[in-house]
């Protein structure tokens, strides 16, 4: 099927479908070529409809969230892009448990937890991604991470069946989970187990995290957050800074002068600029410290 036929078929399902959509609109980097087709489901039923349709018609697909940890290459994406974002955001609170759809904003969840006097999510108050994306990569900050609070997760498996796992079945590790690098498993919703906490203490912790980000991270520039994972025994930002790379540029991509583990889109950067800069950083750090930096940013699409 060509993209026009795919578009027309998906529209018949009542889905929000976009054709030849610039992925720069769907990533925090503000970078990326066009996706042939991008669809935005609002329910589990719609997600299952899309996956069933793709499998029946032998159409390749890729699932994204808010694109806050994503770099889309300049040639764009030929697969069908399924964006599980803000339109898929049902939330239910029961005692100290919050159950939310995978497209729910992590920042919104942290503020909701505060409103209900529930602690445990303060570390996430400045993480701009979705709940699904955060679980997939076990997102963390300020000595907290998703593995500390995720109780259970419902997902769609490779056979289109809705399954559920609990606690250690998530196989959480540093910036990893059972869902990482497994595109056949699509997170639908998760339940977080929090705990009662004084709202004043929650607010103080959230204010600290927010102010730290404002002071130490380049939040006023488009980026994909931390560029490299933390190698054992080292901090990537420190290694990059000691290589004298703060402010170093390739095209419109720049090593932040505020935090060296952030690559920012300072002047209409292309994905090629970012990738070349990342490779340059990796080489310099390895040559100086004999340390391999592993990218934390996920890269998709065509050159």
Coordinates of N, CA and C in Angstrom, one line a residue, residues 130-265:
X130 N 6.8 11.3 28.5 CA 5.6 10.6 28.8 C 5.9 9.5 29.8
X131 N 4.8 9.0 30.5 CA 5.0 7.9 31.4 C 5.6 6.6 30.7
X132 N 5.0 6.3 29.5 CA 5.5 5.2 28.8 C 7.0 5.2 28.4
X133 N 7.4 6.4 27.9 CA 8.8 6.6 27.6 C 9.7 6.5 28.8
X134 N 9.2 7.0 30.0 CA 10.0 7.0 31.2 C 10.2 5.6 31.7
X135 N 9.1 4.8 31.6 CA 9.3 3.4 32.0 C 10.2 2.6 31.1
X136 N 10.0 2.8 29.8 CA 10.8 2.1 28.8 C 12.3 2.3 29.1
X137 N 12.7 3.5 29.4 CA 14.2 3.7 29.6 C 14.5 3.8 31.1
X138 N 13.6 3.5 32.0 CA 13.8 3.7 33.4 C 14.4 5.1 33.7
X139 N 13.7 6.1 33.3 CA 14.1 7.5 33.5 C 14.4 7.8 34.9
X140 N 15.3 8.6 35.2 CA 15.6 9.0 36.6 C 16.4 10.3 36.7
X141 N 16.4 10.9 37.9 CA 17.1 12.1 38.2 C 17.1 12.3 39.7
X142 N 18.0 13.0 40.2 CA 18.1 13.4 41.6 C 18.0 12.1 42.5
X143 N 18.7 11.1 42.2 CA 18.7 9.8 43.0 C 17.4 9.1 43.0
X144 N 16.5 9.4 42.1 CA 15.3 8.7 42.0 C 15.1 8.2 40.6
X145 N 14.4 7.1 40.4 CA 14.1 6.6 39.0 C 12.8 5.8 39.0
X146 N 12.3 5.5 37.8 CA 11.0 4.9 37.7 C 10.9 3.5 38.4
X147 N 12.0 2.8 38.4 CA 12.0 1.5 39.0 C 11.7 1.5 40.5
X148 N 11.8 2.7 41.1 CA 11.5 2.8 42.5 C 10.0 2.8 42.8
X149 N 9.2 3.2 41.8 CA 7.8 3.4 42.0 C 6.8 2.7 41.1
X150 N 7.3 2.0 40.0 CA 6.4 1.3 39.1 C 6.0 0.0 39.7
X151 N 4.7 -0.2 39.9 CA 4.1 -1.4 40.5 C 3.8 -2.4 39.4
X152 N 3.0 -1.9 38.3 CA 2.6 -2.8 37.3 C 2.5 -2.1 36.0
X153 N 2.5 -2.8 34.9 CA 2.4 -2.2 33.5 C 1.6 -3.2 32.6
X154 N 0.6 -2.6 31.9 CA -0.1 -3.3 30.9 C 0.5 -2.9 29.5
X155 N 0.7 -3.9 28.7 CA 1.3 -3.7 27.4 C 0.7 -4.6 26.3
X156 N 0.9 -4.2 25.1 CA 0.4 -5.0 23.9 C 1.6 -5.8 23.5
X157 N 1.5 -7.1 23.4 CA 2.6 -8.0 23.0 C 2.6 -8.1 21.5
X158 N 3.6 -8.9 21.0 CA 3.8 -9.1 19.6 C 2.6 -9.8 18.9
X159 N 1.7 -10.4 19.6 CA 0.6 -11.1 19.0 C -0.7 -10.2 19.2
X160 N -0.5 -9.0 19.6 CA -1.7 -8.1 19.8 C -2.5 -8.4 21.0
X161 N -1.9 -9.1 22.0 CA -2.6 -9.4 23.2 C -2.2 -8.4 24.3
X162 N -3.2 -8.1 25.2 CA -2.9 -7.2 26.3 C -2.4 -8.0 27.4
X163 N -1.2 -7.7 27.9 CA -0.5 -8.5 29.0 C -0.2 -7.5 30.1
X164 N 0.1 -8.1 31.3 CA 0.5 -7.3 32.4 C 1.6 -7.9 33.2
X165 N 2.6 -7.1 33.6 CA 3.7 -7.5 34.4 C 3.7 -6.7 35.7
X166 N 4.4 -7.2 36.7 CA 4.5 -6.5 38.0 C 5.9 -6.5 38.5
X167 N 6.2 -5.4 39.2 CA 7.4 -5.2 39.9 C 8.7 -5.7 39.2
X168 N 9.4 -6.7 39.7 CA 10.7 -7.0 39.1 C 10.6 -7.7 37.7
X169 N 9.4 -8.0 37.3 CA 9.2 -8.5 35.9 C 9.5 -7.4 34.9
X170 N 9.6 -6.2 35.3 CA 10.0 -5.1 34.4 C 11.5 -5.2 34.0
X171 N 12.2 -5.9 34.8 CA 13.7 -6.1 34.5 C 14.4 -4.7 34.4
X172 N 14.1 -3.8 35.3 CA 14.7 -2.5 35.3 C 16.2 -2.6 35.6
X173 N 17.0 -1.8 34.8 CA 18.4 -1.6 35.1 C 18.7 -0.1 34.8
X174 N 19.9 0.3 34.8 CA 20.2 1.7 34.5 C 19.8 2.0 33.1
X175 N 18.8 2.9 33.0 CA 18.2 3.4 31.7 C 17.8 2.3 30.8
X176 N 17.3 1.2 31.4 CA 16.8 0.0 30.7 C 15.6 -0.6 31.4
X177 N 14.8 -1.3 30.6 CA 13.7 -2.1 31.1 C 13.5 -3.3 30.1
X178 N 12.5 -4.1 30.4 CA 12.2 -5.2 29.4 C 11.7 -4.6 28.1
X179 N 11.2 -3.4 28.1 CA 10.6 -2.8 26.9 C 11.7 -2.1 26.0
X180 N 12.9 -1.9 26.6 CA 13.9 -1.2 25.9 C 14.4 -2.0 24.7
X181 N 14.5 -1.4 23.5 CA 15.0 -2.1 22.3 C 14.1 -3.3 21.9
X182 N 12.8 -3.3 22.3 CA 11.9 -4.3 21.9 C 10.6 -3.6 21.4
X183 N 10.6 -3.3 20.2 CA 9.5 -2.5 19.6 C 8.2 -3.3 19.5
X184 N 8.2 -4.6 19.7 CA 7.0 -5.4 19.6 C 6.2 -5.3 20.9
X185 N 6.7 -4.7 22.0 CA 6.0 -4.6 23.2 C 5.7 -3.1 23.4
X186 N 4.3 -2.8 23.4 CA 3.9 -1.4 23.4 C 3.2 -1.1 24.7
X187 N 3.8 -0.2 25.5 CA 3.3 0.1 26.8 C 1.9 0.8 26.7
X188 N 0.9 0.4 27.4 CA -0.4 1.0 27.4 C -0.7 1.8 28.6
X189 N -0.5 1.2 29.8 CA -0.7 2.0 31.0 C 0.2 1.4 32.1
X190 N 0.4 2.2 33.2 CA 1.1 1.7 34.3 C 0.5 2.2 35.6
X191 N 0.8 1.4 36.6 CA 0.3 1.8 38.0 C 1.6 2.1 38.8
X192 N 1.6 3.3 39.4 CA 2.7 3.7 40.3 C 2.3 3.5 41.7
X193 N 3.2 3.0 42.5 CA 3.0 2.8 44.0 C 3.7 3.9 44.7
X194 N 3.0 4.9 45.2 CA 3.6 6.0 45.9 C 3.4 5.9 47.4
X195 N 3.6 6.9 48.2 CA 3.4 6.8 49.6 C 2.9 8.2 50.1
X196 N 2.2 8.2 51.2 CA 1.7 9.4 51.8 C 2.9 10.2 52.3
X197 N 2.8 11.6 52.1 CA 3.9 12.4 52.5 C 3.4 13.8 52.7
X198 N 4.0 14.6 53.6 CA 3.5 15.9 53.8 C 3.7 16.8 52.6
X199 N 2.7 17.5 52.2 CA 2.7 18.3 50.9 C 3.8 19.3 51.0
X200 N 4.1 19.9 52.1 CA 5.1 20.9 52.2 C 6.5 20.3 51.9
X201 N 6.7 19.1 52.3 CA 8.0 18.4 52.0 C 8.1 18.1 50.5
X202 N 7.0 17.6 50.0 CA 6.9 17.3 48.5 C 7.2 18.6 47.7
X203 N 6.6 19.7 48.1 CA 6.8 20.9 47.4 C 8.2 21.4 47.5
X204 N 8.8 21.3 48.6 CA 10.2 21.7 48.8 C 11.2 20.9 47.9
X205 N 10.9 19.6 47.8 CA 11.8 18.7 47.0 C 11.6 19.1 45.5
X206 N 10.3 19.3 45.1 CA 10.0 19.6 43.7 C 10.7 21.0 43.4
X207 N 10.6 21.9 44.3 CA 11.2 23.3 44.0 C 12.7 23.2 43.9
X208 N 13.3 22.3 44.7 CA 14.7 22.1 44.6 C 15.1 21.5 43.3
X209 N 14.4 20.5 42.8 CA 14.7 19.9 41.5 C 14.5 20.9 40.4
X210 N 13.4 21.6 40.4 CA 13.1 22.6 39.4 C 14.2 23.7 39.3
X211 N 14.6 24.2 40.5 CA 15.6 25.3 40.5 C 17.0 24.8 40.1
X212 N 17.3 23.6 40.4 CA 18.6 23.0 40.0 C 18.6 22.9 38.5
X213 N 17.5 22.4 37.9 CA 17.5 22.3 36.4 C 17.6 23.6 35.8
X214 N 17.0 24.6 36.3 CA 17.1 26.0 35.7 C 18.5 26.5 35.8
X215 N 19.2 26.2 36.9 CA 20.6 26.7 37.1 C 21.6 25.9 36.3
X216 N 21.4 24.6 36.2 CA 22.5 23.7 35.7 C 22.2 23.1 34.3
X217 N 21.0 23.2 33.8 CA 20.7 22.6 32.5 C 20.2 23.6 31.5
X218 N 20.5 23.4 30.2 CA 20.1 24.4 29.2 C 18.7 24.2 28.8
X219 N 17.7 24.5 29.7 CA 16.3 24.2 29.4 C 15.7 25.2 28.4
X220 N 16.4 26.3 28.1 CA 15.9 27.2 27.1 C 16.2 26.9 25.7
X221 N 17.0 25.8 25.5 CA 17.3 25.4 24.1 C 16.7 24.1 23.8
X222 N 16.4 23.8 22.5 CA 15.9 22.5 22.2 C 17.1 21.4 22.4
X223 N 16.7 20.3 23.0 CA 17.7 19.3 23.2 C 17.0 18.0 23.4
X224 N 17.7 16.9 23.6 CA 17.0 15.6 24.0 C 17.5 15.2 25.3
X225 N 17.8 16.1 26.2 CA 18.2 15.8 27.6 C 19.7 15.3 27.6
X226 N 20.0 14.4 28.5 CA 21.4 13.9 28.6 C 21.7 13.2 27.3
X227 N 22.9 13.5 26.7 CA 23.3 12.9 25.5 C 23.9 11.5 25.6
X228 N 24.6 11.3 26.8 CA 25.3 10.0 27.0 C 25.0 9.4 28.3
X229 N 24.9 8.1 28.4 CA 24.7 7.4 29.6 C 25.9 7.6 30.5
X230 N 25.7 7.4 31.8 CA 26.8 7.5 32.8 C 27.6 6.2 32.8
X231 N 28.9 6.3 32.3 CA 29.8 5.1 32.4 C 30.2 4.9 33.9
X232 N 30.4 3.6 34.2 CA 30.7 3.3 35.6 C 31.9 4.0 36.1
X233 N 31.7 4.7 37.2 CA 32.8 5.4 37.8 C 33.1 6.8 37.3
X234 N 32.2 7.3 36.3 CA 32.5 8.6 35.7 C 31.2 9.3 35.5
X235 N 31.3 10.6 35.3 CA 30.2 11.5 34.9 C 30.5 12.0 33.5
X236 N 29.6 11.7 32.5 CA 29.9 12.1 31.2 C 30.2 13.6 31.0
X237 N 29.4 14.4 31.7 CA 29.5 15.9 31.5 C 30.9 16.3 32.0
X238 N 31.4 15.7 33.0 CA 32.7 16.1 33.5 C 33.8 15.7 32.5
X239 N 33.7 14.5 32.0 CA 34.7 14.0 31.0 C 34.7 14.9 29.8
X240 N 33.5 15.3 29.3 CA 33.4 16.1 28.1 C 34.0 17.5 28.4
X241 N 33.7 18.0 29.5 CA 34.2 19.3 29.9 C 35.7 19.3 30.0
X242 N 36.2 18.3 30.6 CA 37.7 18.2 30.7 C 38.4 18.0 29.4
X243 N 37.6 17.6 28.4 CA 38.2 17.6 27.0 C 38.1 19.0 26.3
X244 N 37.7 19.9 27.1 CA 37.6 21.3 26.6 C 36.5 21.5 25.5
X245 N 35.4 20.7 25.6 CA 34.4 20.7 24.5 C 33.2 21.6 24.8
X246 N 33.1 22.2 25.9 CA 32.0 23.1 26.2 C 31.9 24.2 25.1
X247 N 30.8 24.4 24.5 CA 30.7 25.4 23.5 C 31.1 24.9 22.1
X248 N 31.7 23.7 22.0 CA 32.1 23.2 20.7 C 30.9 23.0 19.8
X249 N 31.0 23.3 18.5 CA 29.9 23.2 17.6 C 30.3 22.4 16.4
X250 N 29.2 21.7 15.8 CA 29.2 21.2 14.5 C 28.0 21.7 13.9
X251 N 28.1 22.6 12.9 CA 26.9 23.2 12.3 C 26.1 23.9 13.4
X252 N 24.8 23.6 13.5 CA 23.9 24.2 14.5 C 23.8 23.5 15.8
X253 N 24.6 22.4 15.9 CA 24.6 21.6 17.1 C 25.8 22.0 18.0
X254 N 25.5 22.1 19.3 CA 26.5 22.7 20.2 C 26.5 21.9 21.5
X255 N 27.7 21.7 22.1 CA 27.9 21.2 23.4 C 27.5 22.4 24.4
X256 N 26.5 22.2 25.2 CA 26.1 23.3 26.1 C 27.2 23.8 27.0
X257 N 27.2 25.1 27.1 CA 28.2 25.7 28.0 C 27.8 25.6 29.4
X258 N 26.5 25.3 29.6 CA 26.0 25.1 31.0 C 26.2 23.7 31.6
X259 N 26.0 22.7 30.7 CA 26.1 21.3 31.1 C 26.6 20.6 29.9
X260 N 27.8 20.0 30.0 CA 28.5 19.5 28.8 C 27.9 18.2 28.3
X261 N 27.0 17.5 29.1 CA 26.4 16.3 28.6 C 25.0 16.6 27.9
X262 N 24.8 17.9 27.6 CA 23.7 18.3 26.8 C 24.2 18.8 25.5
X263 N 23.7 18.2 24.4 CA 23.9 18.8 23.1 C 22.6 19.6 22.7
X264 N 22.8 20.8 22.4 CA 21.6 21.7 22.1 C 21.5 22.1 20.6
X265 N 20.3 22.3 20.2 CA 20.1 22.8 18.9 C 20.1 24.3 19.0

